[in-house]
Short mmCIF file of C-alpha atoms and ligand atoms in Angstrom, two decimals:
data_model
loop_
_atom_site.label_atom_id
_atom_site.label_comp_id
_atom_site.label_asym_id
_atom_site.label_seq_id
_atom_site.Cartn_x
_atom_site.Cartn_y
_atom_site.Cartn_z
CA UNK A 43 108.73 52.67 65.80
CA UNK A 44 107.89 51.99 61.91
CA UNK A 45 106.67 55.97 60.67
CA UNK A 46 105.22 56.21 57.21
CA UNK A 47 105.16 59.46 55.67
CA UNK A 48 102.92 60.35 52.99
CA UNK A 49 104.99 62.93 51.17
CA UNK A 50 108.79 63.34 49.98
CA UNK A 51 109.11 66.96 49.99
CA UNK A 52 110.55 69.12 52.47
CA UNK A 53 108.63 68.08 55.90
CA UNK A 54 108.95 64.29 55.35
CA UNK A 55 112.49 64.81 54.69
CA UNK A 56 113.31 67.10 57.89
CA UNK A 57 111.02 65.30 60.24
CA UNK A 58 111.75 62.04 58.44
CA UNK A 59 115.82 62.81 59.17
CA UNK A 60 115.34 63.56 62.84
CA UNK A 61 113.23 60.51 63.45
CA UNK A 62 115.39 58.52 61.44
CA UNK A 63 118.44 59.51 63.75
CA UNK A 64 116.52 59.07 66.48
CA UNK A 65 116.68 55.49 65.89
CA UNK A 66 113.02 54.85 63.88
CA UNK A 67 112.42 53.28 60.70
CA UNK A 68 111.30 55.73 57.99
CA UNK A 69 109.61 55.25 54.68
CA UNK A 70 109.02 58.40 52.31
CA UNK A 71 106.24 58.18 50.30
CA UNK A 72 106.33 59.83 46.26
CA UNK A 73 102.98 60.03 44.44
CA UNK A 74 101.93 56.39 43.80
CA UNK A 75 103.87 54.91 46.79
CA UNK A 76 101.29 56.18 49.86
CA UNK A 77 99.82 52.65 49.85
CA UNK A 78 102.88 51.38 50.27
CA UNK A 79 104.13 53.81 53.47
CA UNK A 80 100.75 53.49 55.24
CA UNK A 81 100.99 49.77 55.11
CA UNK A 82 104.20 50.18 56.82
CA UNK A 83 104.09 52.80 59.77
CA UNK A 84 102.39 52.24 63.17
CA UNK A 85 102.41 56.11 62.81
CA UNK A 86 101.91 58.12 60.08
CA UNK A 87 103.01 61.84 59.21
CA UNK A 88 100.62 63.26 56.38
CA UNK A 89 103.00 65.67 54.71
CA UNK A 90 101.65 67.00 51.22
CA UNK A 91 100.29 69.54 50.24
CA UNK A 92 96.61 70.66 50.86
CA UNK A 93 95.08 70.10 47.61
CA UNK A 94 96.17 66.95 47.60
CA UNK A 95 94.96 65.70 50.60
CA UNK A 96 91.91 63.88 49.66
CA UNK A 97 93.37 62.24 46.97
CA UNK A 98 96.03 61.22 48.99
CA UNK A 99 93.48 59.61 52.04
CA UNK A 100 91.05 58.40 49.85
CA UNK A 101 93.98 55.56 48.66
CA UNK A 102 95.36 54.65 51.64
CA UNK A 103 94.34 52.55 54.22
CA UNK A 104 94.75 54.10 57.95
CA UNK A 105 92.52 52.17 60.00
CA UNK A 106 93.77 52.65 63.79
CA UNK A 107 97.26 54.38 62.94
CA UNK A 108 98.39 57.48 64.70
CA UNK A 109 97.92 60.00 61.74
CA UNK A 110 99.99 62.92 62.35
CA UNK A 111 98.82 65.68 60.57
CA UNK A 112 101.10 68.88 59.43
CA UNK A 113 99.21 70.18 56.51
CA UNK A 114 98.61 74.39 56.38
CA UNK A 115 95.82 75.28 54.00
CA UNK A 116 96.89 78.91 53.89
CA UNK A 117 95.62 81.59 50.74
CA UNK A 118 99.04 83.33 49.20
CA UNK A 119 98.75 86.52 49.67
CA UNK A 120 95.64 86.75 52.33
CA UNK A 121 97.37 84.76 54.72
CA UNK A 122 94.27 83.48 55.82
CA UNK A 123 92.76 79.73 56.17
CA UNK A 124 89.30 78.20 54.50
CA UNK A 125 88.35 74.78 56.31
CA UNK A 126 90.74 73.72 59.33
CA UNK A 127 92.62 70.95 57.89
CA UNK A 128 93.08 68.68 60.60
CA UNK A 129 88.49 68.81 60.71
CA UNK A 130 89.33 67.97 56.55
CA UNK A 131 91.55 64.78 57.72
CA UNK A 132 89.53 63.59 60.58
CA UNK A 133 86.63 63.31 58.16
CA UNK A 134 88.57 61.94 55.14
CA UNK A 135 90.25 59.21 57.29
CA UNK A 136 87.77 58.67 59.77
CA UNK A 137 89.02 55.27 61.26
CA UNK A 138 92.82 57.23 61.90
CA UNK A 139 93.66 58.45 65.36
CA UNK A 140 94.53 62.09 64.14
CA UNK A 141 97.02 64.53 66.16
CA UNK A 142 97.75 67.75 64.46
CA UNK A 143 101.55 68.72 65.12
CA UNK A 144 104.70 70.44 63.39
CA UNK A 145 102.21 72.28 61.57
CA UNK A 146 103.51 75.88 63.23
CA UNK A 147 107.25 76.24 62.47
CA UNK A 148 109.20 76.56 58.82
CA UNK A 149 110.33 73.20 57.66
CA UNK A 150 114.03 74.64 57.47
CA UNK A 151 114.07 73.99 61.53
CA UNK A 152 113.48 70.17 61.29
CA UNK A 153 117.10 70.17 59.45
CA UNK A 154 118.96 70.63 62.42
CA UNK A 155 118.59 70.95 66.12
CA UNK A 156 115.19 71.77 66.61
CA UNK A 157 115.07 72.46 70.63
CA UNK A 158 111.05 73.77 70.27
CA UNK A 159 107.12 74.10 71.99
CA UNK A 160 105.53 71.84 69.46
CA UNK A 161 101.44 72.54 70.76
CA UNK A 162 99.85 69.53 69.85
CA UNK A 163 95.59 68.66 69.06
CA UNK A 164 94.20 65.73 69.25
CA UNK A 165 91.36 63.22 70.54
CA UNK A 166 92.62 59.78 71.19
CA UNK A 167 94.74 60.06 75.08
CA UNK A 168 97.33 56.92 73.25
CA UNK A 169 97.46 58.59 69.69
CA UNK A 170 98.50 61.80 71.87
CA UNK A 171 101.48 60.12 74.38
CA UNK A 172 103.06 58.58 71.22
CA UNK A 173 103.26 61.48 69.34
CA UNK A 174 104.81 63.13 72.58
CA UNK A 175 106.93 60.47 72.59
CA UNK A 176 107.92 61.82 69.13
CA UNK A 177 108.69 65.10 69.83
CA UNK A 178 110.46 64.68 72.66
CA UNK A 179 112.92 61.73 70.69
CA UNK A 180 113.86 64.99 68.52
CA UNK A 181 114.38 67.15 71.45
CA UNK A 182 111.61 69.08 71.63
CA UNK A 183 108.86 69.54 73.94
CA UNK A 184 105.25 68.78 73.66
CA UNK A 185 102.57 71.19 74.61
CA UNK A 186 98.88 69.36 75.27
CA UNK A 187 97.06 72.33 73.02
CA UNK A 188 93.55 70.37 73.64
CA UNK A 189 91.28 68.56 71.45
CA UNK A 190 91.27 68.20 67.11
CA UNK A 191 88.32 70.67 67.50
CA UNK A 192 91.26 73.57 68.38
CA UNK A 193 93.66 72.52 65.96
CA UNK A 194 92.05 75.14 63.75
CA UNK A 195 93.52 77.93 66.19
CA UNK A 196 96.89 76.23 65.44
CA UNK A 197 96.67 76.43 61.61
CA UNK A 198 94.74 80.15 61.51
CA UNK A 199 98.42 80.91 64.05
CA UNK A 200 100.55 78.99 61.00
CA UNK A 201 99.21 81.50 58.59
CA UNK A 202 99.32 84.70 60.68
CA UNK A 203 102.75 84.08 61.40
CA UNK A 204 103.46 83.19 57.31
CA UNK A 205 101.59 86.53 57.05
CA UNK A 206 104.30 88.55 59.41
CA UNK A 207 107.20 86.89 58.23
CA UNK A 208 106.24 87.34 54.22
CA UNK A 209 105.46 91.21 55.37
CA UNK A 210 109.13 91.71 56.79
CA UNK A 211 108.65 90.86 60.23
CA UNK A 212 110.03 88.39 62.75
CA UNK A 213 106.98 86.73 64.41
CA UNK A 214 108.67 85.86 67.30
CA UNK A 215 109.09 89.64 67.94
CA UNK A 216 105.50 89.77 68.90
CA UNK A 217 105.56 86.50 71.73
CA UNK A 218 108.63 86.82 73.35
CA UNK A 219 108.31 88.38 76.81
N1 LIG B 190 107.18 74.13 54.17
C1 LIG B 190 106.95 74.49 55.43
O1 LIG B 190 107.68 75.32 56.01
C2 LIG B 190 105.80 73.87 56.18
C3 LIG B 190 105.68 74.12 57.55
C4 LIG B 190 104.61 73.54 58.26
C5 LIG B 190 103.68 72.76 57.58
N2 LIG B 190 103.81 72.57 56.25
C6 LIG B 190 102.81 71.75 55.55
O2 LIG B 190 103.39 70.48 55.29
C7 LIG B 190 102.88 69.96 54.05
C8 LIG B 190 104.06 69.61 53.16
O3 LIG B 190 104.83 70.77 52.94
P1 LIG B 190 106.29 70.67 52.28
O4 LIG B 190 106.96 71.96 52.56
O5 LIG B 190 106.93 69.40 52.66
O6 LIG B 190 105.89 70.63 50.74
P2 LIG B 190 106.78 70.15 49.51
O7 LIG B 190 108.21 70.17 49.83
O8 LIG B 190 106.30 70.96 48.35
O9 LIG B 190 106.33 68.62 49.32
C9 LIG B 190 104.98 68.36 49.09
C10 LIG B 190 104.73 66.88 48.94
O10 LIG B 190 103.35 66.74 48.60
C11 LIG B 190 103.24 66.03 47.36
N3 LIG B 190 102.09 66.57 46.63
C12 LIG B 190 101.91 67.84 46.23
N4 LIG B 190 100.71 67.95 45.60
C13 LIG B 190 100.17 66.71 45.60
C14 LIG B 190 98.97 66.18 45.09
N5 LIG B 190 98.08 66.95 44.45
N6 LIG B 190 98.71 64.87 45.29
C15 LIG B 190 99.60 64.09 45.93
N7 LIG B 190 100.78 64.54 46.43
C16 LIG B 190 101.05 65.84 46.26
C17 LIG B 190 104.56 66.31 46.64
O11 LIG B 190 104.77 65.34 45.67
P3 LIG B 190 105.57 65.75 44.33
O12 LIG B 190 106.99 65.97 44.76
O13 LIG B 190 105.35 64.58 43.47
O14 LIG B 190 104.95 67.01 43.81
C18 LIG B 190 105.53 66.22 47.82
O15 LIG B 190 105.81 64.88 48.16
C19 LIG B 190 101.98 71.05 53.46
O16 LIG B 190 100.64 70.76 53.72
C20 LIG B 190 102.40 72.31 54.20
O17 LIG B 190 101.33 73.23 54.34
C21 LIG B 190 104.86 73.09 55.53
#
């Protein structure tokens, strides 16, 4: 599969590197080459930061891709979220087929062997099996976490678990049976 990622920072290089081994073709995106990596994935991993989302959509053209959204909009400090992110994208890129995923776990675990639940949101039943097909190409496992419209509850979890770690603690201390 072709994968575009919009973004050259620290996501699109550890999901980018998995994928890559996993036998896809990968093209990183810097600030004035997102045209460029849209035009060339079938997929599409959205990987920069939140403020410049909208910039970022409002140049590229995404009409039918599979846009994979990983994007936290979390306040320093408050650990909370404003507008759900993946709502933001769906309305910014309206003609993508949006999945929220990878949003949940520090980027340092797509460096290596990742072996994890990635919950997945999303709306569109094909957009959903080939981003499965993407997670489980890395070694992971895909949980069906329901439509865009919960994807919120994934990114409000992203910052509570920022919140625990940044406070000392080790958030998987509070899941783990
Ligand atoms: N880091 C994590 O552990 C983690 C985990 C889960 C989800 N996420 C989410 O994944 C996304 C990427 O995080 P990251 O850790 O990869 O960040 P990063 O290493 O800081 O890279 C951010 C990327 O976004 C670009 N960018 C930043 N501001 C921009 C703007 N205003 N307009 C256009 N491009 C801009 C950067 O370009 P330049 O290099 O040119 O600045 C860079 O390519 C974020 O939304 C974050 O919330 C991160």
């Amino acid at each position: 599969m072709r994968i575009g990622i919009l973004g050259a920072g620290n996501m699109a290089h550890g999901l980018g590197g998995l994928w890559a081994k996993a036998g896809h073709e990968i093209k990183l995106s810097h600030r004035g080459e997102f045209a460029e990596a849209a035009a060339f994935g079938d997929v599409i991993l959205l990987a920069v930061l939140a403020e410049g989302v909208p910039d970022v959509l409002r140049t590229v053209d995404l009409a039918g891709k599979v846009l994979i959204d990983c994007t936290n909009s979390v306040v320093p400090g408050e650990w909370t979220v404003g507008v759900s992110m993946a709502h933001r994208v769906a309305e910014l890129a309206p003609k993508a087929r949006v999945v929220k995923a990878f949003n949940l776990c520090h980027e340092s675990v797509w460096r290596d062997d990742p072996r994890k639940l990635v919950p997945i949101c999303g709306d569109d039943p094909e957009a959903l099996e080939i981003v499965k097909s993407l997670v489980t190409g890395i070694g992971c496992t895909p949980a069906d976490a329901g439509p865009l419209s919960r994807a919120a509850i994934l990114e409000a979890t992203a910052a509570f678990v920022i919140g625990l770690s940044v406070s000392g603690f080790d958030p998987r201390e509070a899941l783990d049976g």
